[in-house]
Amino acid sequence: MGRDYRSLHDPNAEYTMRNLSAEPMGVTGSRGPRDVEITDVQTTMVDGNFPWTLVRVYTDAGTVGTGEAYWGAGVPELIERMTPFVVGENPLDIDRLFEHLVQKMSGEGSIEGVTVTAISGIEIALHDLAGKLLGVPAYQLLGGKYRDEVRAYCDCHAEADPEACADEAERVVEELGYDALKFDLDVPSGLEKDRANRHLRPGEIRHKVDIVEQITERIADRADVAFDCHWTFSGGSAKRLAAALEPYDVWWLEDPVPPENLDVQEAVTGSTTTPIAVGENRYRVTEERRLIENGAVDIITPDLPKVGGMRETRKVADVANQYYVPVAMHNVSSPVATMASAHVGAAIPNTLAVEYHSYELGWWDDLVEGSVIEDGSIAVPEKPGLGVTLDLDAVEDHMVDGETLFDEA
Ligand code: MG
């Protein structure tokens, strides 16, 4: 038997005077669509190229909202733990419920990490639910549209050989129809002496430049190409790499240095004309804000089902927009959170693109009815909510071992 995480907290316990649940706040509203209460929250984990945590919020109106949390150990348990805090609440009060969960979980890490991830999954499901209850697409809840379609960029994988990378870039552009790509640049060159010290030897930098040169020259104007370093290099090595890439058409260089030290990040970004993108490893607008305000990024890359959800991503984008910084949403999720990213991408001015990270999986969009990405772009649905309907048979086929499928409605 698993643990009963719901019983670990008394949802009515007063740990703090800042209790944002409806009753002490004096929030009422029983007319029209507001005459609805949350009855349950359930999760089902799908074994994709990451363990996608699908989230469902159920109501006494029979309407169900579907969301998704970024992967991470403990996320389903945290959602189960938080369920008593939203049961009985009005699902239309999305912002207050987000704050309520952050406040209730503040002693358990709602500043950053998997608690924020878990809250994100519920928050996305609330947007789907609110859209369905009000009969409007989720982007409408965020202020309406700047665009009908959001550009998707394809995260690509190939052997760490410059020509193999260029061949794969060519294939993804010509056969899969993307005009925006990303390749890993933290790949072995065979010249490494010590992988712990973060220092790049000259030959390693030449190998990376060779990869960038062969891809960008082969693809030329047919696609934009970004390169990801996954927080690998020292500040000095990152500066040398970014400088060496300046002659090439690099869309952006992602996460060249470790995420903890903002001063180093700022120094690297300020040292080069190569655009630097950072943000997927930060939580909530409070952390993303520091990157933006300190000039540590040219492009901000929040991961929507990790950073805090749809409104939190909108808030990040609003801060970024004050600094004329574009937003390229990191995304390794199923079609559910990908579509949540697309709705926010439609609703903010500074959208650059949304990532697609599952091109080798083969069944990514079997998980929902219809197709999500066509010709490298996501058409934002006009249906109420997120506008994606899970294929529960497909979900069941791909569940993580030992999972049970959430209730149908
Ligand atoms: Mg990345």
Short mmCIF file of C-alpha atoms and ligand atoms in Angstrom, two decimals:
data_model
loop_
_atom_site.label_atom_id
_atom_site.label_comp_id
_atom_site.label_asym_id
_atom_site.label_seq_id
_atom_site.Cartn_x
_atom_site.Cartn_y
_atom_site.Cartn_z
CA MET A 1 0.00 0.00 0.00
CA GLY A 2 1.22 3.48 -0.82
CA ARG A 3 1.19 6.27 1.70
CA ASP A 4 -1.90 8.42 2.08
CA TYR A 5 -0.43 11.87 1.43
CA ARG A 6 -3.80 13.57 1.69
CA SER A 7 -4.15 12.72 5.36
CA LEU A 8 -0.76 14.19 6.30
CA HIS A 9 -2.24 17.68 6.55
CA ASP A 10 -5.38 19.02 8.10
CA PRO A 11 -6.52 21.38 5.32
CA ASN A 12 -8.22 23.61 7.89
CA ALA A 13 -5.24 23.90 10.20
CA GLU A 14 -4.14 27.49 10.73
CA TYR A 15 -0.38 27.49 10.29
CA THR A 16 -0.38 31.11 9.29
CA MET A 17 -2.71 34.07 9.48
CA ARG A 18 -2.44 34.39 5.67
CA ASN A 19 -5.04 31.74 4.88
CA LEU A 20 -6.21 32.35 1.31
CA SER A 21 -8.96 29.70 1.17
CA ALA A 22 -12.40 31.01 0.22
CA GLU A 23 -14.11 31.10 3.58
CA PRO A 24 -11.64 33.17 5.64
CA MET A 25 -11.06 35.40 2.61
CA GLY A 26 -14.81 36.02 2.38
CA VAL A 27 -14.87 34.96 -1.28
CA THR A 28 -18.34 34.01 -2.46
CA GLY A 29 -20.08 33.70 -5.77
CA SER A 30 -22.72 31.13 -6.50
CA ARG A 31 -24.25 32.47 -9.67
CA GLY A 32 -23.75 31.18 -13.20
CA PRO A 33 -20.42 29.49 -13.87
CA ARG A 34 -19.19 30.32 -10.37
CA ASP A 35 -21.63 27.79 -8.92
CA VAL A 36 -19.03 25.04 -9.02
CA GLU A 37 -16.66 23.37 -6.58
CA ILE A 38 -13.53 21.28 -6.96
CA THR A 39 -14.20 17.71 -5.79
CA ASP A 40 -10.90 15.94 -6.45
CA VAL A 41 -7.45 16.08 -8.07
CA GLN A 42 -5.86 12.97 -9.59
CA THR A 43 -2.66 12.18 -11.47
CA THR A 44 -1.52 9.56 -13.95
CA MET A 45 2.12 9.23 -14.95
CA VAL A 46 2.91 8.41 -18.57
CA ASP A 47 6.18 6.80 -19.63
CA GLY A 48 7.16 9.22 -22.40
CA ASN A 49 10.74 10.29 -23.12
CA PHE A 50 10.30 11.81 -19.67
CA PRO A 51 7.81 10.63 -16.99
CA TRP A 52 4.98 13.04 -17.83
CA THR A 53 2.71 13.72 -14.85
CA LEU A 54 -0.82 14.32 -16.17
CA VAL A 55 -3.14 16.05 -13.71
CA ARG A 56 -6.92 16.16 -13.58
CA VAL A 57 -9.08 18.50 -11.49
CA TYR A 58 -12.67 17.27 -11.02
CA THR A 59 -15.74 19.36 -10.13
CA ASP A 60 -19.29 18.89 -8.94
CA ALA A 61 -20.41 20.35 -12.29
CA GLY A 62 -19.03 17.26 -14.02
CA THR A 63 -16.50 19.38 -15.92
CA VAL A 64 -12.91 18.16 -15.67
CA GLY A 65 -9.72 20.15 -16.26
CA THR A 66 -6.56 18.46 -17.54
CA GLY A 67 -3.06 19.74 -16.88
CA GLU A 68 0.48 18.45 -16.64
CA ALA A 69 3.38 18.93 -14.24
CA TYR A 70 7.02 18.80 -15.32
CA TRP A 71 8.60 15.45 -14.41
CA GLY A 72 10.28 14.85 -11.09
CA ALA A 73 10.31 12.37 -8.23
CA GLY A 74 7.64 13.17 -5.67
CA VAL A 75 5.49 15.36 -7.93
CA PRO A 76 2.39 13.06 -7.86
CA GLU A 77 2.74 12.72 -4.06
CA LEU A 78 2.93 16.51 -3.65
CA ILE A 79 -0.20 16.93 -5.77
CA GLU A 80 -1.97 14.36 -3.63
CA ARG A 81 -0.79 16.22 -0.53
CA MET A 82 -2.17 19.54 -1.84
CA THR A 83 -5.52 18.16 -2.99
CA PRO A 84 -7.33 18.88 0.33
CA PHE A 85 -6.36 22.56 -0.03
CA VAL A 86 -8.33 22.98 -3.26
CA VAL A 87 -11.26 20.58 -2.71
CA GLY A 88 -14.38 22.67 -2.08
CA GLU A 89 -12.80 25.72 -3.73
CA ASN A 90 -14.04 27.54 -6.82
CA PRO A 91 -11.80 26.53 -9.77
CA LEU A 92 -12.30 29.93 -11.44
CA ASP A 93 -10.21 31.68 -8.76
CA ILE A 94 -6.97 30.52 -10.39
CA ASP A 95 -4.67 33.23 -9.09
CA ARG A 96 -5.93 32.96 -5.50
CA LEU A 97 -5.68 29.16 -5.54
CA PHE A 98 -2.09 29.38 -6.84
CA GLU A 99 -1.21 31.78 -4.01
CA HIS A 100 -3.12 29.59 -1.55
CA LEU A 101 -1.06 26.53 -2.51
CA VAL A 102 2.20 28.49 -2.39
CA GLN A 103 1.29 29.79 1.07
CA LYS A 104 0.14 26.40 2.38
CA MET A 105 3.30 24.69 1.09
CA SER A 106 5.69 27.50 2.02
CA GLY A 107 7.34 25.43 4.72
CA GLU A 108 7.81 22.57 2.27
CA GLY A 109 9.62 24.35 -0.51
CA SER A 110 7.13 26.30 -2.60
CA ILE A 111 9.85 28.83 -3.46
CA GLU A 112 11.45 26.50 -5.99
CA GLY A 113 11.80 22.84 -6.95
CA VAL A 114 9.26 20.04 -7.23
CA THR A 115 6.65 21.75 -5.05
CA VAL A 116 6.42 24.56 -7.62
CA THR A 117 6.33 21.89 -10.34
CA ALA A 118 3.40 20.16 -8.63
CA ILE A 119 1.52 23.46 -8.19
CA SER A 120 2.17 24.18 -11.89
CA GLY A 121 0.35 20.99 -12.92
CA ILE A 122 -2.74 21.93 -10.91
CA GLU A 123 -2.63 25.51 -12.20
CA ILE A 124 -2.61 24.36 -15.83
CA ALA A 125 -5.57 22.04 -15.17
CA LEU A 126 -7.42 25.02 -13.62
CA HIS A 127 -6.94 27.00 -16.84
CA ASP A 128 -8.36 24.11 -18.87
CA LEU A 129 -11.24 23.85 -16.43
CA ALA A 130 -11.96 27.59 -16.25
CA GLY A 131 -11.93 27.82 -20.04
CA LYS A 132 -14.42 24.99 -20.29
CA LEU A 133 -16.69 26.47 -17.60
CA LEU A 134 -16.66 29.91 -19.23
CA GLY A 135 -16.70 28.61 -22.83
CA VAL A 136 -13.47 30.36 -23.88
CA PRO A 137 -10.02 29.17 -25.00
CA ALA A 138 -7.32 29.38 -22.33
CA TYR A 139 -5.45 32.17 -24.17
CA GLN A 140 -8.54 34.34 -23.68
CA LEU A 141 -8.13 34.02 -19.90
CA LEU A 142 -4.63 35.48 -20.34
CA GLY A 143 -5.71 38.56 -22.25
CA GLY A 144 -6.34 37.35 -25.79
CA LYS A 145 -4.13 36.72 -28.78
CA TYR A 146 -1.10 38.20 -30.48
CA ARG A 147 -0.95 35.32 -32.97
CA ASP A 148 -2.94 32.30 -34.19
CA GLU A 149 0.05 29.99 -34.38
CA VAL A 150 3.10 29.57 -32.20
CA ARG A 151 6.38 28.48 -33.74
CA ALA A 152 7.72 25.14 -32.48
CA TYR A 153 11.43 24.37 -32.51
CA CYS A 154 12.65 20.79 -32.69
CA ASP A 155 15.25 19.55 -30.22
CA CYS A 156 17.50 17.28 -32.32
CA HIS A 157 19.88 14.47 -31.49
CA ALA A 158 22.80 13.11 -33.50
CA GLU A 159 26.21 11.59 -32.93
CA ALA A 160 28.81 14.08 -31.72
CA ASP A 161 30.17 14.34 -35.24
CA PRO A 162 29.82 17.65 -37.09
CA GLU A 163 28.77 16.08 -40.39
CA ALA A 164 26.26 13.73 -38.72
CA CYS A 165 24.78 16.76 -36.95
CA ALA A 166 24.47 18.65 -40.24
CA ASP A 167 22.83 15.60 -41.88
CA GLU A 168 20.29 15.37 -39.06
CA ALA A 169 19.58 19.10 -39.26
CA GLU A 170 18.96 18.72 -42.99
CA ARG A 171 16.60 15.76 -42.39
CA VAL A 172 14.58 17.55 -39.69
CA VAL A 173 14.19 20.66 -41.86
CA GLU A 174 13.37 18.88 -45.12
CA GLU A 175 11.46 15.80 -43.92
CA LEU A 176 9.84 16.96 -40.68
CA GLY A 177 9.19 20.55 -41.78
CA TYR A 178 10.77 22.53 -38.94
CA ASP A 179 12.39 25.92 -39.52
CA ALA A 180 13.78 26.07 -35.99
CA LEU A 181 16.12 23.55 -34.37
CA LYS A 182 18.28 22.96 -31.33
CA PHE A 183 21.34 20.72 -30.94
CA ASP A 184 23.34 19.78 -27.85
CA LEU A 185 26.80 21.33 -27.70
CA ASP A 186 27.93 19.67 -24.46
CA VAL A 187 28.92 16.62 -26.48
CA PRO A 188 32.25 14.77 -26.23
CA SER A 189 35.03 15.65 -28.67
CA GLY A 190 37.38 12.86 -27.59
CA LEU A 191 39.84 15.48 -26.36
CA GLU A 192 38.52 15.77 -22.78
CA LYS A 193 41.10 15.40 -20.01
CA ASP A 194 38.94 15.98 -16.94
CA ARG A 195 35.17 16.29 -17.06
CA ALA A 196 34.84 17.66 -13.53
CA ASN A 197 36.73 20.93 -13.86
CA ARG A 198 34.40 22.54 -16.46
CA HIS A 199 37.41 23.82 -18.45
CA LEU A 200 37.34 23.56 -22.26
CA ARG A 201 40.63 22.78 -24.01
CA PRO A 202 41.25 24.60 -27.31
CA GLY A 203 40.58 21.45 -29.32
CA GLU A 204 37.24 20.97 -27.58
CA ILE A 205 36.21 24.50 -28.55
CA ARG A 206 37.33 23.85 -32.17
CA HIS A 207 35.16 20.68 -32.19
CA LYS A 208 32.12 22.64 -31.00
CA VAL A 209 32.76 25.42 -33.51
CA ASP A 210 32.99 22.75 -36.22
CA ILE A 211 29.56 21.37 -35.23
CA VAL A 212 28.02 24.86 -35.26
CA GLU A 213 29.73 25.76 -38.54
CA GLN A 214 28.63 22.63 -40.37
CA ILE A 215 25.02 22.82 -39.19
CA THR A 216 24.50 26.55 -39.72
CA GLU A 217 26.26 26.65 -43.11
CA ARG A 218 24.34 23.59 -44.37
CA ILE A 219 20.98 24.92 -43.20
CA ALA A 220 21.70 28.61 -43.89
CA ASP A 221 18.42 30.58 -44.00
CA ARG A 222 16.16 27.52 -44.00
CA ALA A 223 16.10 27.35 -40.20
CA ASP A 224 17.22 29.06 -37.00
CA VAL A 225 19.50 26.85 -34.93
CA ALA A 226 20.12 27.05 -31.16
CA PHE A 227 22.78 25.15 -29.19
CA ASP A 228 22.42 23.82 -25.63
CA CYS A 229 25.27 23.42 -23.12
CA HIS A 230 23.27 22.13 -20.06
CA TRP A 231 25.17 24.22 -17.42
CA THR A 232 28.46 22.50 -18.16
CA PHE A 233 31.32 24.98 -18.55
CA SER A 234 33.37 27.39 -16.45
CA GLY A 235 32.78 31.11 -16.89
CA GLY A 236 36.08 31.54 -18.74
CA SER A 237 35.44 28.59 -21.06
CA ALA A 238 31.89 29.78 -21.74
CA LYS A 239 33.23 33.22 -22.71
CA ARG A 240 35.81 31.67 -25.07
CA LEU A 241 33.17 29.40 -26.64
CA ALA A 242 30.63 32.21 -27.07
CA ALA A 243 33.32 34.46 -28.63
CA ALA A 244 34.40 31.70 -31.01
CA LEU A 245 30.77 31.30 -32.16
CA GLU A 246 30.25 35.00 -32.90
CA PRO A 247 30.96 34.66 -36.67
CA TYR A 248 28.16 32.08 -37.05
CA ASP A 249 24.38 32.40 -37.27
CA VAL A 250 23.60 31.02 -33.82
CA TRP A 251 19.96 31.52 -32.75
CA TRP A 252 21.07 31.22 -29.16
CA LEU A 253 23.63 29.51 -26.92
CA GLU A 254 21.77 27.93 -23.98
CA ASP A 255 22.89 27.46 -20.37
CA PRO A 256 26.67 27.69 -20.95
CA VAL A 257 27.48 27.99 -17.22
CA PRO A 258 26.02 26.43 -14.03
CA PRO A 259 22.79 28.08 -12.84
CA GLU A 260 23.63 29.04 -9.26
CA ASN A 261 25.89 32.08 -9.68
CA LEU A 262 24.12 34.99 -11.29
CA ASP A 263 27.30 37.11 -11.39
CA VAL A 264 29.05 34.59 -13.65
CA GLN A 265 25.97 34.29 -15.87
CA GLU A 266 25.81 38.07 -16.21
CA ALA A 267 29.53 38.32 -17.04
CA VAL A 268 29.30 35.64 -19.75
CA THR A 269 26.23 37.19 -21.38
CA GLY A 270 27.77 40.65 -21.24
CA SER A 271 31.00 39.45 -22.83
CA THR A 272 29.63 38.34 -26.19
CA THR A 273 27.36 39.16 -29.12
CA THR A 274 26.31 35.49 -29.29
CA PRO A 275 22.74 35.50 -27.87
CA ILE A 276 22.63 33.72 -24.50
CA ALA A 277 19.44 31.93 -23.37
CA VAL A 278 18.82 30.84 -19.77
CA GLY A 279 15.78 30.12 -17.58
CA GLU A 280 14.59 26.49 -17.62
CA ASN A 281 16.26 25.78 -14.29
CA ARG A 282 14.65 28.70 -12.48
CA TYR A 283 11.37 28.78 -10.59
CA ARG A 284 8.65 31.41 -10.43
CA VAL A 285 8.82 34.98 -11.61
CA THR A 286 10.97 35.93 -8.60
CA GLU A 287 13.94 33.89 -9.93
CA GLU A 288 13.42 34.56 -13.64
CA ARG A 289 13.16 38.28 -12.83
CA ARG A 290 16.70 38.37 -11.48
CA LEU A 291 18.10 36.95 -14.71
CA ILE A 292 16.21 39.52 -16.77
CA GLU A 293 16.79 42.60 -14.61
CA ASN A 294 20.51 41.91 -14.28
CA GLY A 295 21.01 41.62 -18.03
CA ALA A 296 22.09 38.00 -17.60
CA VAL A 297 19.98 36.80 -20.55
CA ASP A 298 19.31 37.81 -24.14
CA ILE A 299 16.44 35.28 -24.30
CA ILE A 300 14.53 33.87 -21.32
CA THR A 301 13.56 30.18 -21.40
CA PRO A 302 11.00 29.35 -18.67
CA ASP A 303 9.54 25.85 -18.58
CA LEU A 304 5.82 26.47 -18.10
CA PRO A 305 4.79 23.29 -16.19
CA LYS A 306 7.84 23.74 -13.93
CA VAL A 307 8.15 27.50 -13.39
CA GLY A 308 4.68 27.91 -11.86
CA GLY A 309 2.18 27.38 -14.68
CA MET A 310 0.43 29.57 -17.22
CA ARG A 311 -0.10 32.81 -15.31
CA GLU A 312 3.38 32.62 -13.80
CA THR A 313 4.87 32.23 -17.29
CA ARG A 314 2.79 35.19 -18.43
CA LYS A 315 4.23 37.17 -15.49
CA VAL A 316 7.79 36.17 -16.50
CA ALA A 317 7.01 37.27 -20.05
CA ASP A 318 5.66 40.59 -18.80
CA VAL A 319 8.88 41.30 -16.87
CA ALA A 320 10.92 40.18 -19.90
CA ASN A 321 8.91 42.49 -22.12
CA GLN A 322 9.86 45.45 -19.92
CA TYR A 323 13.46 44.67 -20.86
CA TYR A 324 12.72 43.86 -24.55
CA VAL A 325 13.71 40.23 -23.93
CA PRO A 326 12.01 37.51 -26.02
CA VAL A 327 10.66 34.27 -24.53
CA ALA A 328 11.57 30.82 -25.89
CA MET A 329 9.69 28.33 -23.74
CA HIS A 330 11.64 25.25 -22.71
CA ASN A 331 9.41 22.19 -23.06
CA VAL A 332 9.94 18.44 -22.69
CA SER A 333 6.29 17.65 -21.96
CA SER A 334 3.41 15.74 -23.48
CA PRO A 335 0.95 17.51 -25.80
CA VAL A 336 -0.98 18.78 -22.74
CA ALA A 337 1.66 21.12 -21.29
CA THR A 338 2.95 21.83 -24.79
CA MET A 339 -0.49 23.20 -25.64
CA ALA A 340 -0.53 25.17 -22.38
CA SER A 341 2.76 26.75 -23.53
CA ALA A 342 1.21 27.51 -26.92
CA HIS A 343 -1.75 29.32 -25.29
CA VAL A 344 0.65 31.52 -23.31
CA GLY A 345 2.77 31.89 -26.44
CA ALA A 346 -0.29 33.21 -28.24
CA ALA A 347 -1.17 35.64 -25.45
CA ILE A 348 2.18 37.41 -24.93
CA PRO A 349 3.89 39.80 -27.33
CA ASN A 350 7.45 38.52 -26.95
CA THR A 351 7.09 34.85 -27.92
CA LEU A 352 9.98 33.45 -29.92
CA ALA A 353 9.09 29.74 -29.93
CA VAL A 354 8.05 26.70 -27.89
CA GLU A 355 10.30 23.64 -27.74
CA TYR A 356 9.32 20.19 -29.00
CA HIS A 357 11.50 17.52 -27.46
CA SER A 358 9.98 14.18 -28.50
CA TYR A 359 10.60 13.73 -32.21
CA GLU A 360 12.23 10.33 -31.66
CA LEU A 361 9.33 8.97 -29.59
CA GLY A 362 6.92 8.09 -32.39
CA TRP A 363 3.65 8.33 -30.41
CA TRP A 364 3.84 11.78 -28.81
CA ASP A 365 0.63 13.15 -30.26
CA ASP A 366 -1.24 9.83 -30.11
CA LEU A 367 -1.85 10.89 -26.52
CA VAL A 368 -4.47 13.41 -27.66
CA GLU A 369 -7.11 13.58 -30.35
CA GLY A 370 -5.91 15.33 -33.52
CA SER A 371 -2.40 16.60 -34.15
CA VAL A 372 -0.67 19.32 -32.16
CA ILE A 373 2.37 20.34 -34.26
CA GLU A 374 2.06 20.69 -38.02
CA ASP A 375 4.78 22.13 -40.28
CA GLY A 376 6.79 23.24 -37.28
CA SER A 377 3.99 25.23 -35.76
CA ILE A 378 1.20 24.89 -33.19
CA ALA A 379 -2.19 26.28 -34.18
CA VAL A 380 -3.75 27.49 -30.94
CA PRO A 381 -7.19 25.85 -30.62
CA GLU A 382 -10.39 27.86 -30.41
CA LYS A 383 -12.11 25.20 -28.30
CA PRO A 384 -12.81 25.98 -24.61
CA GLY A 385 -9.87 25.44 -22.26
CA LEU A 386 -6.61 24.07 -23.63
CA GLY A 387 -8.49 22.52 -26.55
CA VAL A 388 -6.79 19.13 -26.29
CA THR A 389 -8.66 15.92 -25.48
CA LEU A 390 -6.70 13.03 -23.99
CA ASP A 391 -7.02 9.66 -25.71
CA LEU A 392 -7.41 7.64 -22.52
CA ASP A 393 -6.67 4.35 -24.32
CA ALA A 394 -3.33 5.79 -25.43
CA VAL A 395 -2.67 7.13 -21.93
CA GLU A 396 -3.38 3.67 -20.52
CA ASP A 397 -1.13 2.01 -23.13
CA HIS A 398 1.82 4.20 -22.12
CA MET A 399 1.33 4.51 -18.33
CA VAL A 400 4.33 4.04 -16.03
CA ASP A 401 4.25 0.53 -14.52
CA GLY A 402 2.10 0.40 -11.41
CA GLU A 403 0.10 3.56 -12.26
CA THR A 404 -3.68 3.60 -12.32
CA LEU A 405 -5.57 5.65 -14.86
CA PHE A 406 -7.42 8.62 -13.42
CA ASP A 407 -11.22 8.60 -13.46
CA GLU A 408 -12.88 9.41 -16.76
CA ALA A 409 -15.06 12.20 -15.36
MG MG B 1 18.20 23.27 -22.20
#
